[in-house]
XYZ file of C-alpha atoms in Angstrom:
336
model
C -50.786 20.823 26.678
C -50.281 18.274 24.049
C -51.009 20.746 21.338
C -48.076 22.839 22.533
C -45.726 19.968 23.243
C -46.495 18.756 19.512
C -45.516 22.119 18.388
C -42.191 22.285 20.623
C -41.058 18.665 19.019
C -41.700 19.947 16.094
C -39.765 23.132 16.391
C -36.903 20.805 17.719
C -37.183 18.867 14.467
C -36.359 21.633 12.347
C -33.974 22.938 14.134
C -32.017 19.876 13.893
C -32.589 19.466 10.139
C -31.736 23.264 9.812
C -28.301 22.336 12.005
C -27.658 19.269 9.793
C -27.604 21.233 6.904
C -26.073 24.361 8.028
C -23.136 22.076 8.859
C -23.184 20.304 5.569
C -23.490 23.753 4.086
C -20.526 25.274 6.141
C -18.541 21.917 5.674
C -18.867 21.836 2.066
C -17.670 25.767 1.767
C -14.945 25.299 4.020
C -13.777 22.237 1.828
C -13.976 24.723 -1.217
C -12.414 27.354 0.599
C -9.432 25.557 1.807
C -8.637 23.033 -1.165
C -5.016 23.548 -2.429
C -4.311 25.855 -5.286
C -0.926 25.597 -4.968
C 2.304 22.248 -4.837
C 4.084 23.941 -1.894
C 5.334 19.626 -0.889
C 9.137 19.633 -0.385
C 11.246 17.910 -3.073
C 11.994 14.297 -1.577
C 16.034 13.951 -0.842
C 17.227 11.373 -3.817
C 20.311 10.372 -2.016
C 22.054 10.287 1.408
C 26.003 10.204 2.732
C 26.331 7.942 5.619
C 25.450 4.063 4.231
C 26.770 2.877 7.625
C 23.724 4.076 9.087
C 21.169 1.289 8.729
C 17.756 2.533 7.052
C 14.823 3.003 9.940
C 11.626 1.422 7.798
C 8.531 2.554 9.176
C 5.592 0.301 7.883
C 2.066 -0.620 8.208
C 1.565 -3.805 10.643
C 0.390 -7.211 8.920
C -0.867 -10.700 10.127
C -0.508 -14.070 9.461
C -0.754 -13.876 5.614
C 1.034 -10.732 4.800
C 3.754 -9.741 6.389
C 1.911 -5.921 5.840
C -1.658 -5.024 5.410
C -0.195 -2.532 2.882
C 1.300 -3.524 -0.444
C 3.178 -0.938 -0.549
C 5.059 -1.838 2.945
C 5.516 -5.010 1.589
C 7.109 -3.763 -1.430
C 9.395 -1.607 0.875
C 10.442 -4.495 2.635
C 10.924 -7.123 0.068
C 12.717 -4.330 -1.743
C 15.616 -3.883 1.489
C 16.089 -7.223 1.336
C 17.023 -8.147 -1.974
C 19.242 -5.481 -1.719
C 21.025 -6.260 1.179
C 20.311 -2.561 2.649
C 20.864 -3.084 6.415
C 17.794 -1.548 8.418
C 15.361 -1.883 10.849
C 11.922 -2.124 10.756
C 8.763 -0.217 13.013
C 5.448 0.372 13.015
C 4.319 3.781 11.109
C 2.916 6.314 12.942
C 0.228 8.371 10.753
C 1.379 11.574 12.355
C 5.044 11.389 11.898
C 4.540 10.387 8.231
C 5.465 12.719 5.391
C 2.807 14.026 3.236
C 0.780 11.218 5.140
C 2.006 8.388 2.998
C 2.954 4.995 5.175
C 5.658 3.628 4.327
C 8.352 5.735 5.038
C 11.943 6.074 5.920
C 14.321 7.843 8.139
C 17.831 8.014 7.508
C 20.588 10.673 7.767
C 18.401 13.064 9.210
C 15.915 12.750 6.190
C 12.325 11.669 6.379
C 10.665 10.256 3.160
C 7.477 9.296 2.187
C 6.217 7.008 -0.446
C 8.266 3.612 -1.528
C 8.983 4.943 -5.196
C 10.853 8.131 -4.006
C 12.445 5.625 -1.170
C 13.759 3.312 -3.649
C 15.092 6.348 -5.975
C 16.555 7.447 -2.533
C 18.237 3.845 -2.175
C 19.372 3.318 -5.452
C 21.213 6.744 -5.576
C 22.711 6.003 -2.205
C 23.815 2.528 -2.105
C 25.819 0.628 -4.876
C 22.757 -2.305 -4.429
C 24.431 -3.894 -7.722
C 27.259 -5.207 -5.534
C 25.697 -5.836 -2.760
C 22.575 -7.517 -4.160
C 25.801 -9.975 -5.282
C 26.206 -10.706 -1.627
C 22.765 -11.165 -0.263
C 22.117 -13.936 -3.895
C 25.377 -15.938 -2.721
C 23.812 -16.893 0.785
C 21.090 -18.436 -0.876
C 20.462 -21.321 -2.886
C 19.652 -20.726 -6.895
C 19.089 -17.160 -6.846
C 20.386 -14.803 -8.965
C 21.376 -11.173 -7.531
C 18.308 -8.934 -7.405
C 19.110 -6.197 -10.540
C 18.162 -2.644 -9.662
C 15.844 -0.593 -12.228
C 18.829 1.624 -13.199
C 20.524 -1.371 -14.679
C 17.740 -2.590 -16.591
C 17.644 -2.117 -20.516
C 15.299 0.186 -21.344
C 12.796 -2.471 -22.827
C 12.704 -4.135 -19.125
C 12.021 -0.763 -17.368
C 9.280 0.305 -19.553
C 7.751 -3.495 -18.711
C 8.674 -2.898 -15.186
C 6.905 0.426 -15.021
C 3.796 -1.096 -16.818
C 3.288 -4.036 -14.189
C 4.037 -1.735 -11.527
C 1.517 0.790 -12.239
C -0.791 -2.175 -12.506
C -0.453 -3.256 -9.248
C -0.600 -0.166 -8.056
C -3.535 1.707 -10.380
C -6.368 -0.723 -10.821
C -5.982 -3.743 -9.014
C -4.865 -1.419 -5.493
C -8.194 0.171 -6.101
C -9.826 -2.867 -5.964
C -8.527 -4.040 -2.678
C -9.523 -0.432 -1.563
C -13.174 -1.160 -2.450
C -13.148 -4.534 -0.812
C -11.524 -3.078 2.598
C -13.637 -0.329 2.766
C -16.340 0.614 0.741
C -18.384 -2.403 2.171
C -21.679 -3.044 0.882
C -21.018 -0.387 -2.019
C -18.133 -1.899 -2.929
C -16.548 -4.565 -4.628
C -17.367 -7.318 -2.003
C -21.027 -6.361 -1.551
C -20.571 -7.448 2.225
C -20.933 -4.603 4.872
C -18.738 -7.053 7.320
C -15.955 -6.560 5.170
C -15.859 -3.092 6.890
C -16.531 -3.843 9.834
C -13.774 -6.719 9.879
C -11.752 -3.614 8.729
C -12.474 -1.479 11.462
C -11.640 -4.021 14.441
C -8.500 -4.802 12.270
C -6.897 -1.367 11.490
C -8.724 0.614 13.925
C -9.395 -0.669 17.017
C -6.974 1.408 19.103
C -8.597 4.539 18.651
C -10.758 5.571 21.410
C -13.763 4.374 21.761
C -16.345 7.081 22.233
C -14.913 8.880 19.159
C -13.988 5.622 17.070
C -17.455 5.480 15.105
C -16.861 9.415 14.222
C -13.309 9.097 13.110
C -13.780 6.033 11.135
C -16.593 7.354 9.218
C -14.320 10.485 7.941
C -11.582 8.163 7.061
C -14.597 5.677 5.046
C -15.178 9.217 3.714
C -12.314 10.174 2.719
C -11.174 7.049 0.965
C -14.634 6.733 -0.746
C -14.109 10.503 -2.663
C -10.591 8.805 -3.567
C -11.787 5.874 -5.129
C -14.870 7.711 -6.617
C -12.372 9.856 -7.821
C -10.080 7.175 -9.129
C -13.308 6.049 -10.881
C -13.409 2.621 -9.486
C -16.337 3.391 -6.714
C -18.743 5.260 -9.352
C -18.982 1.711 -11.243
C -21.190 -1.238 -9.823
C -19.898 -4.135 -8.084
C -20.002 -6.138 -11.295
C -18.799 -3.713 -13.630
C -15.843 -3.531 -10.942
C -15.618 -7.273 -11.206
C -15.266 -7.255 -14.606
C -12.342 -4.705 -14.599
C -10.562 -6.229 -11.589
C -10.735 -9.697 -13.765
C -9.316 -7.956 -17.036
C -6.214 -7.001 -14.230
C -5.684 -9.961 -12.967
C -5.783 -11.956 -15.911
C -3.406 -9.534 -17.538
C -1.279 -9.847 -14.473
C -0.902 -13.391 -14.776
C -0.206 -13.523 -18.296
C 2.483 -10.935 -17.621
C 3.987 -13.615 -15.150
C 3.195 -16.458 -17.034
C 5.872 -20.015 -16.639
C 8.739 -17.142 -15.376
C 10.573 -17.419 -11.648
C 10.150 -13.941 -11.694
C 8.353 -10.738 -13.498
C 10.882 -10.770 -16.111
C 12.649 -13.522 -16.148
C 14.935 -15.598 -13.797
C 16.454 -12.786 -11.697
C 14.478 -10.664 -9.372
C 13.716 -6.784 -9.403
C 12.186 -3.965 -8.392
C 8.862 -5.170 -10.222
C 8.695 -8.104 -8.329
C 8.706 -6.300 -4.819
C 5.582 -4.235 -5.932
C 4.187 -7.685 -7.367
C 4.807 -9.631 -3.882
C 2.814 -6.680 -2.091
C -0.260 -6.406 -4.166
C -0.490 -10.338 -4.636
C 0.004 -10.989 -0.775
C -3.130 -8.653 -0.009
C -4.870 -9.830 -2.997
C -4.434 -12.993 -1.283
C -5.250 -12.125 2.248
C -9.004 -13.389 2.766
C -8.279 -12.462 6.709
C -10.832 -9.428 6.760
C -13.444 -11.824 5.093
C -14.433 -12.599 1.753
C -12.091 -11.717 -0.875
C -13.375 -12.084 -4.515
C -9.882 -11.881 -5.627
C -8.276 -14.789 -4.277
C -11.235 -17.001 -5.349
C -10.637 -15.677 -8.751
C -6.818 -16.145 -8.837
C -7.233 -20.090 -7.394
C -10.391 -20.181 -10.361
C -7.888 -18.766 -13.160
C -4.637 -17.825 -12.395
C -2.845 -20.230 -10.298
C 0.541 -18.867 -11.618
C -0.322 -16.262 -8.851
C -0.813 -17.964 -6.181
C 1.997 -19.985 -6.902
C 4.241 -17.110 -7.476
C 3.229 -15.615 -3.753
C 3.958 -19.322 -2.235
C 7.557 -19.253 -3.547
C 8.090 -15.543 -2.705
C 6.842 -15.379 0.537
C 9.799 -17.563 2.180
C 12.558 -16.256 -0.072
C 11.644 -12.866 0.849
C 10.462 -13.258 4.142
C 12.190 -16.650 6.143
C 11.993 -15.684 9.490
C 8.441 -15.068 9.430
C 6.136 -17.685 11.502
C 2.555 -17.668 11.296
C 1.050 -15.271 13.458
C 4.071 -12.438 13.615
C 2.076 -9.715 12.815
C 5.213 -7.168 12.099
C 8.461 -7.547 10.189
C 11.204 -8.012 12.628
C 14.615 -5.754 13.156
C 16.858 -7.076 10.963
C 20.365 -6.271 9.688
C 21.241 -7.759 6.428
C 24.898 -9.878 6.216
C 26.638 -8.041 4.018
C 28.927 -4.444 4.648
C 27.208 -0.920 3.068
C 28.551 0.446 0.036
C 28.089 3.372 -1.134
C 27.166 4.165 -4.640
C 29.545 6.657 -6.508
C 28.085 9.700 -7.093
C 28.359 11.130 -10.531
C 30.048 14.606 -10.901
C 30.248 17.419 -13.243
């Protein structure tokens, strides 16, 4: 009897290893299989008609240090402000967002996804010039907010440099810290799980652990891919130093990214600084390196935070709906 119930357990074993693998097998083919070979994505709009109709902003939610846990919300945000753009702001939902990229906008019928096409959408629909003018003259010292179009061609390619700085290696980083847990950047395992109850704890229960997994997944073959997550946590250290340090220097005695008049730049700065900052999902090697070295930083994010964002109060864990003072106008479309 024992004999036979040693040989059924161990019939059951294989079988599951043989069903573990068959579905690692099948997964992997199907993952070949169905990889795209093809762009078919939609062109973006670049421009809408009605500027009366205030912008709906659909972002990721924040906390009490960031007024998003994505940079890139933040960015959004910051950016509708300096410019005066009238709009209202909501929480994303995953499933209603284009190409699944939070943040993104709906306005005049159109839905767009990620905040560099949004902005080209802005700039070509609103004259933000003017109305930037506007939005500075309500507030004390501040110059209008210059749009990248008006920028000489020396400040874009800076602008473009710092941006994709932010938003390369050092968004990696804060990737690998969120997620990648004891693998990652932070070394710490409750990083993730501080992630989890933070981002994820609406999902249902009895299918959380499952879902969360493919989205650790998922973000791991991104950052592997990226190149970040194949290094060690030191060698990722080291890079995320040479970043910051170059960031700094970039900023160095200035108001602002370049100079004494905000822009585009500094929106994608205030993002990636505020959750470089944000030590509210545990410990964040990147905020004690920026109080260790570059203070200019922190600094930076102390002044920007109000400016940008006044009628936030500790705790407010969303952007509120807000219209900014100042009429639409719409930017002249060039023809011929």
């Amino acid at each position: 009897m024992l004999l036979t119930s040693s040989i059924l357990d161990s019939r059951w074993t294989v079988y599951t290893l043989l069903g573990i693998v068959g579905a690692q097998v099948f997964y992997t083919v199907y993952s070949a299989l169905t990889y795209p070979t093809s762009n078919k994505a939609e062109t973006a709009p670049d421009h809408g008609e009605d500027v009366d109709e205030p912008v709906q902003a659909y972002v990721f939610p924040g906390n009490d240090q960031c007024a998003s846990a994505s940079n890139f919300s933040i960015k959004l945000l910051a950016y509708l402000r300096f410019a005066g753009i009238p709009h209202t702001v909501h929480e994303a939902d995953f499933q209603s967002a284009p190409k699944g990229k939070v943040p993104y906008i709906k306005h005049n019928g159109n839905i767009i996804g990620d905040s560099q096409l949004i902005i080209r959408y802005l700039e070509n629909t609103y004259d933000i010039k003017t109305m930037a003018k506007i939005v500075s003259s309500s507030k004390v010292n501040l110059k209008p907010f210059v749009p990248f179009t008006e920028l000489s061609a020396h400040d874009q390619a800076l602008s473009e440099s710092i941006r994709l700085l932010c938003e390369g290696q050092i968004y990696w980083t804060i990737i690998s810290v969120r997620f990648l847990g004891a693998s990652g950047l932070s070394e710490r395992e409750s990083n993730w799980t501080a992630t989890c109850s933070a981002y994820f704890a609406d999902m249902p229960f009895f299918i959380r652990p499952i879902l969360t997994r493919i989205i650790r997944n998922d973000v791991f073959k991104s950052c592997w891919a990226f190149g970040l997550a194949r290094h060690s946590a030191a060698d990722q250290m080291y890079l995320l130093k040479r970043a910051i340090r170059s960031l700094s220097t970039l900023l160095g005695d200035k108001l602002f990214f370049l100079g004494d008049f905000p822009s585009e730049v500094d929106c994608a700065a205030l993002g990636i600084i505020q959750c470089m900052c944000d030590d509210s999902l545990g410990y964040s090697p990147h905020l004690g390196f920026i109080k260790e070295e570059c203070m200019n930083l922190w600094e930076y994010k102390s002044r920007m935070r109000p400016l940008v964002f006044p009628d936030m109060s500790p705790g407010m864990k969303l952007a509120p709906a807000v219209v900014e003072g100042c009429k639409p106008k719409a930017k002249k479309q060039k023809t011929g």
